[in-house]
Short mmCIF file of C-alpha atoms in Angstrom, two decimals:
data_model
loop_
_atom_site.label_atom_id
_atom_site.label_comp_id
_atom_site.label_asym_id
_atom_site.label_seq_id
_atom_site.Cartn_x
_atom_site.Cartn_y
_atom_site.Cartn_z
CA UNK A 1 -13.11 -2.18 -65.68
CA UNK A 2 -11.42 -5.25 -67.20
CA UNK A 3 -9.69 -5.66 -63.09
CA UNK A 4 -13.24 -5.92 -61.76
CA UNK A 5 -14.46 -8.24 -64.16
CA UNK A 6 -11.40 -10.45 -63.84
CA UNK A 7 -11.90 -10.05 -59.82
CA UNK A 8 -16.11 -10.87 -59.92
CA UNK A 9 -15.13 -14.14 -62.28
CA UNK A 10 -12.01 -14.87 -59.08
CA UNK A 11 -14.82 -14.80 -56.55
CA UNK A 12 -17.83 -16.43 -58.30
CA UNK A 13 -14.91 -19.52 -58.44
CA UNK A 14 -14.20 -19.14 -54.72
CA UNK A 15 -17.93 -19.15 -54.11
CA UNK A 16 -18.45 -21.75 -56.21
CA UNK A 17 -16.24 -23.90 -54.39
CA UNK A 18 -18.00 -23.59 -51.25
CA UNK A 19 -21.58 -24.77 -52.82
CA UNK A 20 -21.38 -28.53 -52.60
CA UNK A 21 -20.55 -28.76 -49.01
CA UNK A 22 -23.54 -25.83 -47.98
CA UNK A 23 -25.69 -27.76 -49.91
CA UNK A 24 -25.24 -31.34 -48.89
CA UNK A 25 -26.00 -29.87 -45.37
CA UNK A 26 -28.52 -28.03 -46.24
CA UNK A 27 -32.08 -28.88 -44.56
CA UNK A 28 -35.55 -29.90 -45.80
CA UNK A 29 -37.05 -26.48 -45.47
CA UNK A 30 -34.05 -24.76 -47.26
CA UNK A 31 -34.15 -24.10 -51.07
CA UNK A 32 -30.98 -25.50 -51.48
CA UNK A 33 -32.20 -29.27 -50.32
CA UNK A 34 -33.38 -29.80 -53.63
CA UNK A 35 -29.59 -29.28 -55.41
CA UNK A 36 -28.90 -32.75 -53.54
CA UNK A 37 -30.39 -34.26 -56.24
CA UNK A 38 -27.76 -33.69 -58.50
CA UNK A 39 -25.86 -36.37 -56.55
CA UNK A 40 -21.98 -36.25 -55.86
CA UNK A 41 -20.51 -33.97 -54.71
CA UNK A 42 -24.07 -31.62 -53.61
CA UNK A 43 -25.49 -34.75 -51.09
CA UNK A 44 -22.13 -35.95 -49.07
CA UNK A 45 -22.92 -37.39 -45.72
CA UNK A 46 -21.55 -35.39 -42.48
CA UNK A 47 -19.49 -38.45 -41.41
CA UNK A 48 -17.89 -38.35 -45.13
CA UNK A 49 -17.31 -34.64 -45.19
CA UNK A 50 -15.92 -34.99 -41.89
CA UNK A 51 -13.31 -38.06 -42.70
CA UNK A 52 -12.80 -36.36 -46.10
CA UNK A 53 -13.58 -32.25 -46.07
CA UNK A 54 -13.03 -31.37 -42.79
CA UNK A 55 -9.48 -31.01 -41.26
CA UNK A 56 -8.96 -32.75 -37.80
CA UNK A 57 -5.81 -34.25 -35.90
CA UNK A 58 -7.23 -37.42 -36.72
CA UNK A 59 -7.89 -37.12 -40.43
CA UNK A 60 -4.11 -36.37 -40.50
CA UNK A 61 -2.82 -39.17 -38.82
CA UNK A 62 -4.67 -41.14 -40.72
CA UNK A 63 -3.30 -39.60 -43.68
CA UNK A 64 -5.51 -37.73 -45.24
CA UNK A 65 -3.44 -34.69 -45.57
CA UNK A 66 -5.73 -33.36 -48.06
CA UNK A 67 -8.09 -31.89 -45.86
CA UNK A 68 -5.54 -29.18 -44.96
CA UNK A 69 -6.84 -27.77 -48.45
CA UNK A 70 -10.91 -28.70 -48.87
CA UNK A 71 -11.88 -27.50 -44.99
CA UNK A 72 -11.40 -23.80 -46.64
CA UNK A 73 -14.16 -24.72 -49.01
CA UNK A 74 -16.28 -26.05 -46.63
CA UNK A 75 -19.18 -24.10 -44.35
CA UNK A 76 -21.80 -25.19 -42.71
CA UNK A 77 -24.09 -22.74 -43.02
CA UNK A 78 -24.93 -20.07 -45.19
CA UNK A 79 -24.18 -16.78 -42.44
CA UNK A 80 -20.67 -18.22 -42.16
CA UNK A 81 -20.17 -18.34 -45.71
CA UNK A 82 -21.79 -14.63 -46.14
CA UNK A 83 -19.59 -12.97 -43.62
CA UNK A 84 -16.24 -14.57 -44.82
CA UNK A 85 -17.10 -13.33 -48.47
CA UNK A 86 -18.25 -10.06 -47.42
CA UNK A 87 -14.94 -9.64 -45.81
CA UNK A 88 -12.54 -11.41 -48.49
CA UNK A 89 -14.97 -9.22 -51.26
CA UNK A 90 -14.08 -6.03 -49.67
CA UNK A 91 -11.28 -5.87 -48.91
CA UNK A 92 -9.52 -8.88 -51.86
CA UNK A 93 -9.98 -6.33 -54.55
CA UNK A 94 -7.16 -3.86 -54.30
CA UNK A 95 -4.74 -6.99 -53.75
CA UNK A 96 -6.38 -9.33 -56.57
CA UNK A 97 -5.06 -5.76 -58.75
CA UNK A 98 -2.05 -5.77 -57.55
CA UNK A 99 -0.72 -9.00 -57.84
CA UNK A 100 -2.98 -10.72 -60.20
CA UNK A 101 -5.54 -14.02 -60.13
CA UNK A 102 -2.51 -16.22 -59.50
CA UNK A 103 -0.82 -14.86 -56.29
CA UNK A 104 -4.42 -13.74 -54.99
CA UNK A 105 -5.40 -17.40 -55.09
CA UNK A 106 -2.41 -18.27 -54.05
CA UNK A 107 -2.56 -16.36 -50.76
CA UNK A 108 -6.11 -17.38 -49.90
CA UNK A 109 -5.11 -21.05 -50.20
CA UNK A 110 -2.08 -20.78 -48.60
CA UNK A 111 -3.18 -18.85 -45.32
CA UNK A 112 -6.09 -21.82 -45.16
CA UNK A 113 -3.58 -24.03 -45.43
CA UNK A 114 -0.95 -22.50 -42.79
CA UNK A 115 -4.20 -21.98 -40.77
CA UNK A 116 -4.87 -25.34 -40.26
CA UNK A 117 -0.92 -26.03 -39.69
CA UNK A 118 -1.64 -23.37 -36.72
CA UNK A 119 -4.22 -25.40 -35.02
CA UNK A 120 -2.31 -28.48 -35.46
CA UNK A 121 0.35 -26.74 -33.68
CA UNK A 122 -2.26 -25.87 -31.06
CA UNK A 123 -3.11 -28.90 -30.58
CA UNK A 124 0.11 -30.45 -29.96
CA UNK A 125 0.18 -27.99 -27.18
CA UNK A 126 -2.87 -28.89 -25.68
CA UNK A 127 -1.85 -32.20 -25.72
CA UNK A 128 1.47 -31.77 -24.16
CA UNK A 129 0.12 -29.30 -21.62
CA UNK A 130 -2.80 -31.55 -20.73
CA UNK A 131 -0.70 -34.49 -19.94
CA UNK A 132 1.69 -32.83 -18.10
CA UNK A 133 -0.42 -31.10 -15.92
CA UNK A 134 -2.75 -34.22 -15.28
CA UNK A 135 0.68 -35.92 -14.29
CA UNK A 136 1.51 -33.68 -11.94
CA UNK A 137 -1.76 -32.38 -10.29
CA UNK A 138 -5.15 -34.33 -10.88
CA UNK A 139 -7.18 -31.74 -8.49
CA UNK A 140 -6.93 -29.48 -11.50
CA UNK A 141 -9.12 -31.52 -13.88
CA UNK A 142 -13.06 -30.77 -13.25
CA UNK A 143 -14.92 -33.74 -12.19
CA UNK A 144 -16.20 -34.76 -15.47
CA UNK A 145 -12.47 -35.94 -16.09
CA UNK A 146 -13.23 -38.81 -14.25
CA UNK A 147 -15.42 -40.51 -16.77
CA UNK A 148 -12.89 -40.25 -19.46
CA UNK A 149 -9.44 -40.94 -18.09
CA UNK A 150 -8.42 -44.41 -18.12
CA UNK A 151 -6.42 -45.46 -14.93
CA UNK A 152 -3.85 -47.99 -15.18
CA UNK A 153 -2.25 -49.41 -12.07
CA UNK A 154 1.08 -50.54 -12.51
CA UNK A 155 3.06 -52.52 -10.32
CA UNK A 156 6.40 -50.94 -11.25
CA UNK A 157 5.29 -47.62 -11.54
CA UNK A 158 4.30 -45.26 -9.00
CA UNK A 159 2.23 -42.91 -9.06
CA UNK A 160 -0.17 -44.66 -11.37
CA UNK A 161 0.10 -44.04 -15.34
CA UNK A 162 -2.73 -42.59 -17.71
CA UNK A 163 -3.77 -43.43 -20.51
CA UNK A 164 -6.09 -40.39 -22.24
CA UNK A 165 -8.71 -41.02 -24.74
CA UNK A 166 -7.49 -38.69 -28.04
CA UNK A 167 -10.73 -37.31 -28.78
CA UNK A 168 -10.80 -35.82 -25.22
CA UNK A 169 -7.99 -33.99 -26.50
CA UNK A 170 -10.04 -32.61 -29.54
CA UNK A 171 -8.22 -35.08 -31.65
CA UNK A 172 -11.26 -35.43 -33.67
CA UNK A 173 -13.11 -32.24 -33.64
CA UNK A 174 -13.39 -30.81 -37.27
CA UNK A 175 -12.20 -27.72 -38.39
CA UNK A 176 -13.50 -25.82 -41.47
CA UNK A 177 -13.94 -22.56 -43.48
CA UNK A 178 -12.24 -19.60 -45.27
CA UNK A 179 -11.36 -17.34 -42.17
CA UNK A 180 -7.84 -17.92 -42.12
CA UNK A 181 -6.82 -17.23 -46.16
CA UNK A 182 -9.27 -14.09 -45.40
CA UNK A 183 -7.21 -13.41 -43.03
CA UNK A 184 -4.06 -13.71 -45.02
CA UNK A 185 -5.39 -11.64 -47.19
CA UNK A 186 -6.10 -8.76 -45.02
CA UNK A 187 -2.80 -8.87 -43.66
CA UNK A 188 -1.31 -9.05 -47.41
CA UNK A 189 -3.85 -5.74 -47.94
CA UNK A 190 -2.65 -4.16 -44.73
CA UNK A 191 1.14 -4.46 -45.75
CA UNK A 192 0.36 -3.05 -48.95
CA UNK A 193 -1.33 -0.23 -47.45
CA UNK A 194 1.82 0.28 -45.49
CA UNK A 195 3.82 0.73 -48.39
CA UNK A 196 1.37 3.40 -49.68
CA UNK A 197 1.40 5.63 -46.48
CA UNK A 198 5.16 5.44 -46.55
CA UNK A 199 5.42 6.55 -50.01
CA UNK A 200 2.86 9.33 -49.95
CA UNK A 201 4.61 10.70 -46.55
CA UNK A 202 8.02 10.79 -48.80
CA UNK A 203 5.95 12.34 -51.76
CA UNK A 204 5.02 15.03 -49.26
CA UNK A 205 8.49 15.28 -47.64
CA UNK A 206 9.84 16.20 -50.92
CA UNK A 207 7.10 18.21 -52.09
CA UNK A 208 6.80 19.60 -48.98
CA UNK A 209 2.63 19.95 -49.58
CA UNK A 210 1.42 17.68 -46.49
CA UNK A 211 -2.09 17.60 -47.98
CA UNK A 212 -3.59 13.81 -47.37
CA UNK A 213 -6.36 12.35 -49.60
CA UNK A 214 -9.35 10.12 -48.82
CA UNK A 215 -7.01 7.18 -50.12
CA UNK A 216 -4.51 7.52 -47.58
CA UNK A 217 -6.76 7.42 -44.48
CA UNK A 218 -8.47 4.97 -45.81
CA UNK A 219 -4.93 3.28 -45.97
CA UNK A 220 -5.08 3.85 -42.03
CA UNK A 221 -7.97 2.18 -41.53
CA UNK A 222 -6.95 -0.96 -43.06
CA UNK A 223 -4.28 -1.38 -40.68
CA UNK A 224 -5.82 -0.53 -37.85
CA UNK A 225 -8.30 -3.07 -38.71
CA UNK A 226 -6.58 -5.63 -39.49
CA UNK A 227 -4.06 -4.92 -36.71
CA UNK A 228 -7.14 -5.11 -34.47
CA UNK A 229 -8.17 -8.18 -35.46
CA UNK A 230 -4.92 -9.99 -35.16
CA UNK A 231 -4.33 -8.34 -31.70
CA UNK A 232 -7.59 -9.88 -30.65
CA UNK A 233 -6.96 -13.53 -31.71
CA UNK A 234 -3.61 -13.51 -30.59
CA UNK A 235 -4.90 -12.26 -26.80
CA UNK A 236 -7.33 -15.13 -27.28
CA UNK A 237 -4.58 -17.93 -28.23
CA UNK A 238 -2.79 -16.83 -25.27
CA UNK A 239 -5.57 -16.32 -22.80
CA UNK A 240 -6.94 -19.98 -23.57
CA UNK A 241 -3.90 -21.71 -21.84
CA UNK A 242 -4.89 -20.23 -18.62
CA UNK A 243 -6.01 -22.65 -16.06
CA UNK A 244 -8.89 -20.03 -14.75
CA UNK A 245 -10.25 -19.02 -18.33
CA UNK A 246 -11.33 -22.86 -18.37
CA UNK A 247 -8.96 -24.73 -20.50
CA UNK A 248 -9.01 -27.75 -19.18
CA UNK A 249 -13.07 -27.52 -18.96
CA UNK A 250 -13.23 -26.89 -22.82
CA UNK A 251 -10.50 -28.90 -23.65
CA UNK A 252 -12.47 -32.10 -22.30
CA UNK A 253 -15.84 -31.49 -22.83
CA UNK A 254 -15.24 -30.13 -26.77
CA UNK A 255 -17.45 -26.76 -25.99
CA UNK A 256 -14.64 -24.32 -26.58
CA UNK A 257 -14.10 -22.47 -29.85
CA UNK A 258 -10.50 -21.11 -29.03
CA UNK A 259 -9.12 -23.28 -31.34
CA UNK A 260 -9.89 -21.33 -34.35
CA UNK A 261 -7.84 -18.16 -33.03
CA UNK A 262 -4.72 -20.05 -33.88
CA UNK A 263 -5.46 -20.50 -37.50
CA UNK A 264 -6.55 -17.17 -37.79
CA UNK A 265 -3.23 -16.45 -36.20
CA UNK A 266 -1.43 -18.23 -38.65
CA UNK A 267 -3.48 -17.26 -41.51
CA UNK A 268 -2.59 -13.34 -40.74
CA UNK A 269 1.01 -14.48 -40.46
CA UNK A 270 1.26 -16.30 -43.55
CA UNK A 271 -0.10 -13.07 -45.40
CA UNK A 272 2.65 -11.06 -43.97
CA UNK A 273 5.56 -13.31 -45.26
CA UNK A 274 4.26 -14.02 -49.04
CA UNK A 275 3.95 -9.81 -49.14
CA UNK A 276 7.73 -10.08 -47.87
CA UNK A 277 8.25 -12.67 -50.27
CA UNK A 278 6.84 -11.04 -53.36
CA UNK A 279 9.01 -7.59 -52.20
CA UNK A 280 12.03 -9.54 -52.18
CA UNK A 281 11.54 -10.89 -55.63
CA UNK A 282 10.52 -7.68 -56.55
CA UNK A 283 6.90 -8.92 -57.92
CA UNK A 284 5.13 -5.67 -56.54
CA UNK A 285 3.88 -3.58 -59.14
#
């Protein structure tokens, strides 16, 4: 009783977190439009929470390093809010028991965090990849390159040299919400279920009674599921560097939502190496 209690108060904070920047979005028509009355921080502007919620390339460069942490408590609308902490609610509790209030946090934060590294990462790669490939071959850019690809003759130089306008290279497309620390969490759940299976198959080895309970299917299932998720944003990380799946398409005209996959990426990764860290240290109960 007293681990569900101490888990409800963990996500009514996590929740809570999330309220100023649903609400200072929040339209006319919504019941939440009237909270913006309370002033700072329930009625931020979009261009603030952008420059100072958000995370982007460009908020980094220009230093504001912070928003590697607030873009996991910010959504922009209420269904994206609902399904990450349906998700985190489900399947958070058996790890907020095992390792506490502290580490839980911890690992929620921490795969946001690493998530965001991830699609910094990514888009570093698009950026090398982009320029490389516009260097060598400009029949592979779709015609609405033209309009946003600065030529610059050079006498000395041949061919001629580009110059590419960053936000063509998503440079300052905002990224935002809780996905990725869910994410690290499942995979931190899914490694602990691991260590259950292996344990109960020993149990029965040496008992030698190979009767299975509920618990240890449902064990299964947490693997596979998490497993399945991580297979199918790392297939979509990969797939979006090919030329005929329309990289270059979304990577200009700022329609494509592949970028997310690689903080989801990361954010499973990062789960997997604090649940190796915390074995290591032997801080598994």
């Amino acid at each position: 009783m007293e681990d569900t209690k101490d888990y409800t108060v963990t996500m009514f904070g996590i929740s809570a977190l999330q309220m100023p920047t649903l609400i200072s979005i929040a339209p006319k028509e919504s019941i939440l439009f009237n909270l913006q009355a309370l002033g700072f921080p329930f009625n931020m502007s979009r261009p603030f929470m952008k420059d100072h919620v958000a995370f982007s390339p460009g908020n980094i460069l220009s230093g504001r390093c912070y928003t590697l942490f607030t873009s996991v408590y910010y959504h922009t609308d209420l269904q994206h809010l609902l399904q990450n902490m349906v998700v985190l609610t489900a399947a958070g509790q058996p790890v907020h028991k095992k390792v506490g209030r502290r580490h839980f946090l911890a690992i929620f934060t921490g795969g946001g965090f690493f998530g965001n590294l991830g699609m910094w990462v990514y888009y570093l790669l698009q950026r090398s990849i982009f320029t490389k490939t516009v260097a060598q071959d400009l029949q592979l850019l779709p015609s609405s390159a033209n309009n946003i690809i600065i030529k610059i003759w050079s006498e000395d130089t041949c061919p001629k040299k580009l110059i590419i306008n960053p936000d063509t290279l998503n440079y300052g497309i905002s990224c935002y919400g809780s996905s990725a620390g869910v994410n690290a969490i499942l995979s931190f759940g899914a490694c602990c279920s691991a260590e259950r299976i292996v344990r109960r198959l020993q149990e029965c080895h040496t008992n030698q009674n190979f009767e299975l309970d509920v618990y240890f299917f449902s064990d299964v299932m947490n693997i596979v599921f998490t497993l399945r998720l991580f297979s199918n944003d790392a297939v979509a990380l990969v797939s979006s560097f090919l030329t005929e799946n329309g990289f270059f398409d979304q990577l200009i005209t700022q329609t494509g939502n592949i970028i997310g996959y690689a903080g989801h990426v990361a954010g499973t990764l990062f789960g997997l190496v604090y649940y190796y860290y915390m074995y290591r240290r032997n801080l598994l109960v």
